[in-house]
Coordinates of N, CA and C in Angstrom, one line a residue:
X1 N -1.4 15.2 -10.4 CA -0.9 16.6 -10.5 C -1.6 17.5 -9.5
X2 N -2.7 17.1 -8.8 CA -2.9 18.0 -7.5 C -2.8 18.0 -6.3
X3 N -3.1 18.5 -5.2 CA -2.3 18.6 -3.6 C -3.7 18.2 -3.8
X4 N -3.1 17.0 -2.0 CA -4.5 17.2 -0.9 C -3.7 17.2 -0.1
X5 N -4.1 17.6 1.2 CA -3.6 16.9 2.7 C -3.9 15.7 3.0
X6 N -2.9 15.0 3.4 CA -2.6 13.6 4.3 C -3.8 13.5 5.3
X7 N -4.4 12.2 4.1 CA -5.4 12.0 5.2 C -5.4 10.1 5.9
X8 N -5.5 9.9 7.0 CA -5.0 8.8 7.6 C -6.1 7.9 7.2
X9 N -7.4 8.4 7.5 CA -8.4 7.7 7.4 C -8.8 6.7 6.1
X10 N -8.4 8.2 4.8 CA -8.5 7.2 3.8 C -8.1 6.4 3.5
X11 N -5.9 6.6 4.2 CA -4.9 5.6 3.8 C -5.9 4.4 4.6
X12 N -6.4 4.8 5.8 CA -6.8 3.2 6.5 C -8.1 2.7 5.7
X13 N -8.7 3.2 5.1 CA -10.0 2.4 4.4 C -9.2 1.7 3.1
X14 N -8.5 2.7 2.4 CA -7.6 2.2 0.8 C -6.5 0.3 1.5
X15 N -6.4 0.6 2.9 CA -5.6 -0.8 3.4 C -6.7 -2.2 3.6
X16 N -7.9 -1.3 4.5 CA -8.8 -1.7 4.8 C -9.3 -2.8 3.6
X17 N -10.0 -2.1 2.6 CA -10.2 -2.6 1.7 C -9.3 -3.5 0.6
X18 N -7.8 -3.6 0.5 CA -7.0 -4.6 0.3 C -7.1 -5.8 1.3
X19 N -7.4 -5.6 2.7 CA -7.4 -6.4 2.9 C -8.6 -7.1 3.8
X20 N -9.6 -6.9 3.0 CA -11.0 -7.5 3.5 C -11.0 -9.2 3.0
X21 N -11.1 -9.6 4.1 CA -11.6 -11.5 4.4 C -9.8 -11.7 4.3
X22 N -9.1 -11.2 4.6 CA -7.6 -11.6 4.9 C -7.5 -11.6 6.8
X23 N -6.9 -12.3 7.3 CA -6.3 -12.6 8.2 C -5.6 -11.4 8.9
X24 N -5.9 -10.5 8.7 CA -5.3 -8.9 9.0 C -5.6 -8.0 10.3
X25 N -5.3 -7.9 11.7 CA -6.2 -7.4 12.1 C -6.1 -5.9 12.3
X26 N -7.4 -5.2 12.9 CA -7.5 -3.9 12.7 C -6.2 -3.4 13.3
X27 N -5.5 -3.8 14.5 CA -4.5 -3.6 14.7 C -3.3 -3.4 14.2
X28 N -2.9 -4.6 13.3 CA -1.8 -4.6 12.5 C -1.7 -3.5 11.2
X29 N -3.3 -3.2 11.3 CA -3.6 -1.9 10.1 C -3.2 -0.4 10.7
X30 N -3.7 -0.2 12.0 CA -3.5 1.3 12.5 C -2.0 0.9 13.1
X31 N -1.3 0.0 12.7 CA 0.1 -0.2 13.1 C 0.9 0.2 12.3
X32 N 0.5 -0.3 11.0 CA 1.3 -0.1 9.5 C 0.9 1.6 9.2
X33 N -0.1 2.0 9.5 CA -0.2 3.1 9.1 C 0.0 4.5 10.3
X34 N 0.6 4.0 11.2 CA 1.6 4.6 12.1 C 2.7 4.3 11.5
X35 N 4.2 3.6 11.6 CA 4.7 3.2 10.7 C 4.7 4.3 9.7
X36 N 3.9 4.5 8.5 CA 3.7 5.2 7.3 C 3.9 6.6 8.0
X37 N 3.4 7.2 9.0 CA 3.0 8.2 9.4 C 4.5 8.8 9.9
X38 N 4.9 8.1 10.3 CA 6.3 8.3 11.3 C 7.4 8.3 10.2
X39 N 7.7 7.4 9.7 CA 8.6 7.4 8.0 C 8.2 8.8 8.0
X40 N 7.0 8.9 6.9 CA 6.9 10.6 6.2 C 7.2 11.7 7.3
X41 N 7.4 11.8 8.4 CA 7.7 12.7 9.4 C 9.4 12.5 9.3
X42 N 10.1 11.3 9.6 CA 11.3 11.4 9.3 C 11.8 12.0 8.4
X43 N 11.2 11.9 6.9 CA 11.1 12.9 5.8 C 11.8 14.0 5.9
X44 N 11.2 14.6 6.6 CA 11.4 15.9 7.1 C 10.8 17.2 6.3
X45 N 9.6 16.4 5.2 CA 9.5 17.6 4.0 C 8.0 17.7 4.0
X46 N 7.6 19.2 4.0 CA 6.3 19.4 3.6 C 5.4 18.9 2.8
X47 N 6.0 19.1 1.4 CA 5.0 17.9 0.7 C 5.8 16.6 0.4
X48 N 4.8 15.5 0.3 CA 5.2 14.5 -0.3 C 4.6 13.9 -1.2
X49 N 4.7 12.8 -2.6 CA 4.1 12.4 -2.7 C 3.4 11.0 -2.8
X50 N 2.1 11.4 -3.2 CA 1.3 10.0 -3.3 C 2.0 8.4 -3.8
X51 N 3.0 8.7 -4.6 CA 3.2 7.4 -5.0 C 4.8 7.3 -3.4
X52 N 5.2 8.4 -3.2 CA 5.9 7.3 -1.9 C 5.0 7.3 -0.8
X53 N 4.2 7.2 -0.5 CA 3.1 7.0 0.3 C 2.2 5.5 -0.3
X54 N 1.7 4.9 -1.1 CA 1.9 3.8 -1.9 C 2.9 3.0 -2.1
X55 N 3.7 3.5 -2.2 CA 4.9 2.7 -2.2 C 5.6 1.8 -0.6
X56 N 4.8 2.8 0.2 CA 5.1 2.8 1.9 C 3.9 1.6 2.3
X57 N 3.3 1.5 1.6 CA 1.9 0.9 1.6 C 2.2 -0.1 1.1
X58 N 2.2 -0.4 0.1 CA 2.9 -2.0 -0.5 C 3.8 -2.6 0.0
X59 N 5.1 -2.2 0.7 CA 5.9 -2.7 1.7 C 5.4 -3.1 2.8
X60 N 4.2 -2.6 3.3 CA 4.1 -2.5 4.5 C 2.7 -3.9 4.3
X61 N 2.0 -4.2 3.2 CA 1.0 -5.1 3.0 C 2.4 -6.4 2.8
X62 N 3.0 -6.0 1.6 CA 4.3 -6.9 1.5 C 4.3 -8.1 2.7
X63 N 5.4 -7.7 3.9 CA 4.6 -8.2 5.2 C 3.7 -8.6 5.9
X64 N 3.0 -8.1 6.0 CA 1.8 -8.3 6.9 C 0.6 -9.7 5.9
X65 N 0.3 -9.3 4.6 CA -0.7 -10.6 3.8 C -0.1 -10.3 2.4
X66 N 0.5 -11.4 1.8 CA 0.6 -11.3 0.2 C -0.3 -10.8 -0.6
X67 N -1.8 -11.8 -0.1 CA -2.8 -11.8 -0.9 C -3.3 -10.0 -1.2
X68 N -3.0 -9.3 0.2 CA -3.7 -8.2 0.4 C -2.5 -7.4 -0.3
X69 N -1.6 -7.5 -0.3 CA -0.4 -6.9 -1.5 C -1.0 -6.9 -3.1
X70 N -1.3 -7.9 -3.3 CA -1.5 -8.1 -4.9 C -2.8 -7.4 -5.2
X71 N -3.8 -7.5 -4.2 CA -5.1 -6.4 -4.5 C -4.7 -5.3 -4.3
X72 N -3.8 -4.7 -3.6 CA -4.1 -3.2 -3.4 C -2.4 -2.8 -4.9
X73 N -1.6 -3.2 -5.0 CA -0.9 -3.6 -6.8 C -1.9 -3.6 -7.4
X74 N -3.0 -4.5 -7.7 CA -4.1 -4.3 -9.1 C -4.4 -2.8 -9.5
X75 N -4.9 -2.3 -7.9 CA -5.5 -0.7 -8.2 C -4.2 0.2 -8.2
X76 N -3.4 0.1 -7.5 CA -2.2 1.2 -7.3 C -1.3 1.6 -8.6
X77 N -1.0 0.6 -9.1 CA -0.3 0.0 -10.0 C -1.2 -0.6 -11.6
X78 N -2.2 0.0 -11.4 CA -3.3 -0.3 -12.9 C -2.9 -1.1 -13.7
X79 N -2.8 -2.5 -12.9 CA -2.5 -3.6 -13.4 C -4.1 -4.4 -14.1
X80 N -4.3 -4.1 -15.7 CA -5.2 -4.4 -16.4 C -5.5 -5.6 -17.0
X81 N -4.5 -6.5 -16.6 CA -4.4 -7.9 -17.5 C -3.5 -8.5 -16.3
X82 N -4.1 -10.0 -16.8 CA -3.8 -11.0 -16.2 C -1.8 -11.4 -16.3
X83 N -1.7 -11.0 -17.6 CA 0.0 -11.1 -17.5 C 0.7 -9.9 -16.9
X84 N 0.1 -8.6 -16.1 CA 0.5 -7.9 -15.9 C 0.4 -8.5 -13.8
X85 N -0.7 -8.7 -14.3 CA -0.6 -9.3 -12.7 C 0.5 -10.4 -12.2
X86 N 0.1 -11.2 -13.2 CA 1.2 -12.9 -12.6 C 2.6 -12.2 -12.5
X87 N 3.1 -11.1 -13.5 CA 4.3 -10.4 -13.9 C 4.8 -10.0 -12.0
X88 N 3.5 -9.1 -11.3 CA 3.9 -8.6 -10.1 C 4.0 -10.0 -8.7
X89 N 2.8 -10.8 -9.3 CA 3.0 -12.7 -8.8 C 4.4 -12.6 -8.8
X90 N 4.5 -13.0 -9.7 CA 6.2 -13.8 -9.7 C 7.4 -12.6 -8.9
X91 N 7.2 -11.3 -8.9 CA 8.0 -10.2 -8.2 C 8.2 -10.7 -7.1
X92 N 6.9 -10.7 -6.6 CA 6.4 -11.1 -5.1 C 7.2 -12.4 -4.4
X93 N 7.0 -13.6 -5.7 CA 7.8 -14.5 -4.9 C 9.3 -14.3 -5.1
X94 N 9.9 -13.7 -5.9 CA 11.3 -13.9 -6.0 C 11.8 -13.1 -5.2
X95 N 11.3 -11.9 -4.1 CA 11.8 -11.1 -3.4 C 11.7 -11.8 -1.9

């Protein structure tokens, strides 16, 4: 329920941190989050919010490392339990 301003840095530490000891390079990160940056400008709208900005983020991990998909779903997605997890597992593979 409250405003911040779009900050790039954090989105890149919140990626960052999905995807530490993954196969990811810093490149492919300030890539995805250009990408994210350029989408919400297409937008065309002043505000936006945080869950389609996350949501831009999960597609974009989607891609790039599964594994780093499912970590940054645990936190995004307050996935609390182990059947809530395998639940977004099995998403993952059937898409």
């Amino acid at each position: 329920g409250t405003r911040e301003e779009f900050d790039r840095d954090k989105l890149i530490e919140g990626i960052r941190v999905a995807c530490t000891k993954r196969p990811v390079s810093a490149a492919a990160i300030d890539h995805m989050v250009g990408e994210i940056e350029n989408n919400l400008q297409k937008l065309g709208r002043e505000e936006v919010s945080s869950r389609v900005i996350g949501d831009m983020v999960m597609a974009g991990l989607k891609e790039v490392d599964q594994i780093a998909y499912v970590r940054f779903a645990i936190v995004y997605l307050h996935l609390t339990d182990l059947r809530s997890i395998r639940d977004e597992i099995n998403h993952l593979l059937e898409s």
